[in-house]
Amino acid sequence: IYTVQSGDTLWSIALGHYGDGSRYLEIFEANKALLESPEHILPGQQLVLPRL
């Protein structure tokens, strides 16, 4: 579980967690029930970071 911080994007979270920002869609897919789109995340949201 990752708590979104101010200024985060799914790309930046993927880059920090996986070392590859292009994996942001995998984070989005794992959190589709919570997120409207990959571009719309809010500070405080808790995201599942899937194992690759």
C-alpha positions as a Markdown table, in Angstrom:
| # | Residue | x | y | z |
|---|---|---|---|---|
| 1 | Ile | 0.0 | 0.0 | 0.0 |
| 2 | Tyr | 1.3 | 3.5 | -0.9 |
| 3 | Thr | -0.2 | 6.7 | 0.3 |
| 4 | Val | -0.3 | 9.4 | -2.4 |
| 5 | Gln | 1.7 | 12.5 | -1.5 |
| 6 | Ser | 1.2 | 16.0 | -2.9 |
| 7 | Gly | 2.9 | 16.3 | -6.3 |
| 8 | Asp | 2.8 | 12.5 | -6.9 |
| 9 | Thr | 1.8 | 11.1 | -10.3 |
| 10 | Leu | 1.3 | 7.4 | -11.1 |
| 11 | Trp | 4.5 | 7.8 | -13.3 |
| 12 | Ser | 6.5 | 9.1 | -10.4 |
| 13 | Ile | 5.2 | 6.4 | -8.0 |
| 14 | Ala | 6.0 | 3.7 | -10.6 |
| 15 | Leu | 9.5 | 5.2 | -11.2 |
| 16 | Gly | 10.2 | 5.3 | -7.4 |
| 17 | His | 8.8 | 1.8 | -6.6 |
| 18 | Tyr | 9.7 | -0.2 | -9.8 |
| 19 | Gly | 12.5 | 2.0 | -11.3 |
| 20 | Asp | 10.4 | 2.3 | -14.4 |
| 21 | Gly | 7.8 | 5.1 | -14.8 |
| 22 | Ser | 6.2 | 3.3 | -17.8 |
| 23 | Arg | 4.7 | 0.8 | -15.4 |
| 24 | Tyr | 2.2 | 3.4 | -14.1 |
| 25 | Leu | -0.6 | 1.6 | -16.0 |
| 26 | Glu | -0.1 | -1.5 | -13.9 |
| 27 | Ile | -0.7 | 0.6 | -10.8 |
| 28 | Phe | -3.8 | 2.1 | -12.4 |
| 29 | Glu | -5.1 | -1.3 | -13.3 |
| 30 | Ala | -4.7 | -2.5 | -9.8 |
| 31 | Asn | -6.6 | 0.5 | -8.4 |
| 32 | Lys | -9.3 | 1.0 | -11.1 |
| 33 | Ala | -12.1 | 0.9 | -8.5 |
| 34 | Leu | -10.6 | 3.9 | -6.8 |
| 35 | Leu | -9.2 | 6.0 | -9.7 |
| 36 | Glu | -11.2 | 7.7 | -12.5 |
| 37 | Ser | -8.1 | 8.0 | -14.7 |
| 38 | Pro | -4.4 | 7.6 | -14.5 |
| 39 | Glu | -4.1 | 11.4 | -14.4 |
| 40 | His | -6.4 | 12.0 | -11.4 |
| 41 | Ile | -4.9 | 10.9 | -8.1 |
| 42 | Leu | -5.3 | 12.8 | -4.8 |
| 43 | Pro | -3.0 | 13.2 | -1.8 |
| 44 | Gly | -4.0 | 10.8 | 0.9 |
| 45 | Gln | -5.4 | 8.1 | -1.4 |
| 46 | Gln | -4.0 | 4.7 | -0.6 |
| 47 | Leu | -3.0 | 2.7 | -3.7 |
| 48 | Val | -2.1 | -1.0 | -4.1 |
| 49 | Leu | 1.3 | -1.4 | -5.7 |
| 50 | Pro | 1.2 | -4.8 | -7.5 |
| 51 | Arg | 4.1 | -7.2 | -7.5 |
| 52 | Leu | 5.6 | -7.5 | -10.9 |
